[in-house]
Amino acid sequence: SSGINAEYFTVLVNMELSVHSMEVMNELLGRVVLPPEYIHLYITKCILHCEECKDRLVQHRFVRLVCVFLSSLIRHNTVDVKDMFVEVQAFCINFSRIKEAAGLFRLLKQVDTECSV
């Protein structure tokens, strides 16, 4: 699409998850159209990272980051949330005690309502 090949996407999606790599991905998604399957893979990776994290403080930090990241993607129509609705909703419910996850859940419900009208 924009001259970036599949190998490049694969490397991006497989970067070690960190605050920096999420910032890079967010910045990139604001400039380049990535194939939806790669965005979905990355989101799934982010969600799994949060779920598998053993350190509670680090886990909460990443959950907040992932929620802000996903909210940004949804608000900017970078991702069609319908394709991942169940997965993202389950993530929000799983971490509902975290303010940002509750906010993302409300955004999902809002988008879902707008789509079904």
PDB file of N, CA, C and O in Angstrom, residues 2-3 13 18 27 36 47 53 65 67 71 96 105 109:
ATOM      1  N   SER A   2       1.694   1.414   1.013  1.00  0.00           N
ATOM      2  CA  SER A   2       2.536   2.608   1.055  1.00  0.00           C
ATOM      3  C   SER A   2       3.998   2.244   0.790  1.00  0.00           C
ATOM      4  O   SER A   2       4.895   2.964   1.171  1.00  0.00           O
ATOM      5  N   GLY A   3       4.208   1.104   0.161  1.00  0.00           N
ATOM      6  CA  GLY A   3       5.566   0.694  -0.170  1.00  0.00           C
ATOM      7  C   GLY A   3       6.277  -0.048   0.955  1.00  0.00           C
ATOM      8  O   GLY A   3       7.416  -0.424   0.821  1.00  0.00           O
ATOM      9  N   VAL A  13       5.216  -5.791  14.253  1.00  0.00           N
ATOM     10  CA  VAL A  13       4.265  -6.468  15.124  1.00  0.00           C
ATOM     11  C   VAL A  13       4.981  -7.316  16.170  1.00  0.00           C
ATOM     12  O   VAL A  13       4.496  -7.469  17.282  1.00  0.00           O
ATOM     13  N   SER A  18       6.907  -2.461  24.719  1.00  0.00           N
ATOM     14  CA  SER A  18       7.398  -1.496  25.695  1.00  0.00           C
ATOM     15  C   SER A  18       6.653  -0.190  25.454  1.00  0.00           C
ATOM     16  O   SER A  18       5.945  -0.049  24.461  1.00  0.00           O
ATOM     17  N   GLU A  27       2.539   6.321  16.524  1.00  0.00           N
ATOM     18  CA  GLU A  27       3.014   7.362  15.602  1.00  0.00           C
ATOM     19  C   GLU A  27       2.917   6.866  14.153  1.00  0.00           C
ATOM     20  O   GLU A  27       2.453   7.573  13.268  1.00  0.00           O
ATOM     21  N   PRO A  36      -5.090  -4.191   8.108  1.00  0.00           N
ATOM     22  CA  PRO A  36      -5.815  -4.453   9.358  1.00  0.00           C
ATOM     23  C   PRO A  36      -5.334  -5.694  10.107  1.00  0.00           C
ATOM     24  O   PRO A  36      -5.301  -5.694  11.333  1.00  0.00           O
ATOM     25  N   ILE A  47      -2.811  -7.142  24.327  1.00  0.00           N
ATOM     26  CA  ILE A  47      -3.765  -7.701  25.285  1.00  0.00           C
ATOM     27  C   ILE A  47      -3.152  -8.902  26.008  1.00  0.00           C
ATOM     28  O   ILE A  47      -3.224  -8.999  27.241  1.00  0.00           O
ATOM     29  N   CYS A  53       1.276 -10.606  32.284  1.00  0.00           N
ATOM     30  CA  CYS A  53       2.217  -9.884  33.138  1.00  0.00           C
ATOM     31  C   CYS A  53       1.994 -10.254  34.605  1.00  0.00           C
ATOM     32  O   CYS A  53       0.873 -10.183  35.105  1.00  0.00           O
ATOM     33  N   LEU A  65      -1.761   1.996  29.270  1.00  0.00           N
ATOM     34  CA  LEU A  65      -1.168   2.335  27.968  1.00  0.00           C
ATOM     35  C   LEU A  65      -1.954   1.726  26.805  1.00  0.00           C
ATOM     36  O   LEU A  65      -2.239   2.402  25.814  1.00  0.00           O
ATOM     37  N   CYS A  67      -5.047   0.774  26.797  1.00  0.00           N
ATOM     38  CA  CYS A  67      -6.364   1.419  26.714  1.00  0.00           C
ATOM     39  C   CYS A  67      -6.279   2.763  25.999  1.00  0.00           C
ATOM     40  O   CYS A  67      -7.115   3.072  25.145  1.00  0.00           O
ATOM     41  N   SER A  71      -8.021   3.441  22.468  1.00  0.00           N
ATOM     42  CA  SER A  71      -8.971   4.559  22.391  1.00  0.00           C
ATOM     43  C   SER A  71      -8.592   5.497  21.258  1.00  0.00           C
ATOM     44  O   SER A  71      -9.442   5.957  20.496  1.00  0.00           O
ATOM     45  N   SER A  96     -11.510  -4.131  34.471  1.00  0.00           N
ATOM     46  CA  SER A  96     -12.492  -3.060  34.705  1.00  0.00           C
ATOM     47  C   SER A  96     -12.192  -2.202  35.929  1.00  0.00           C
ATOM     48  O   SER A  96     -12.670  -1.075  36.024  1.00  0.00           O
ATOM     49  N   PHE A 105     -14.156   0.744  27.686  1.00  0.00           N
ATOM     50  CA  PHE A 105     -15.390  -0.032  27.618  1.00  0.00           C
ATOM     51  C   PHE A 105     -16.567   0.871  27.229  1.00  0.00           C
ATOM     52  O   PHE A 105     -17.370   0.527  26.369  1.00  0.00           O
ATOM     53  N   LYS A 109     -18.913   0.699  23.826  1.00  0.00           N
ATOM     54  CA  LYS A 109     -20.386   0.671  23.863  1.00  0.00           C
ATOM     55  C   LYS A 109     -20.960   1.797  22.995  1.00  0.00           C
ATOM     56  O   LYS A 109     -21.939   1.607  22.285  1.00  0.00           O
TER      57      LYS A 109
END
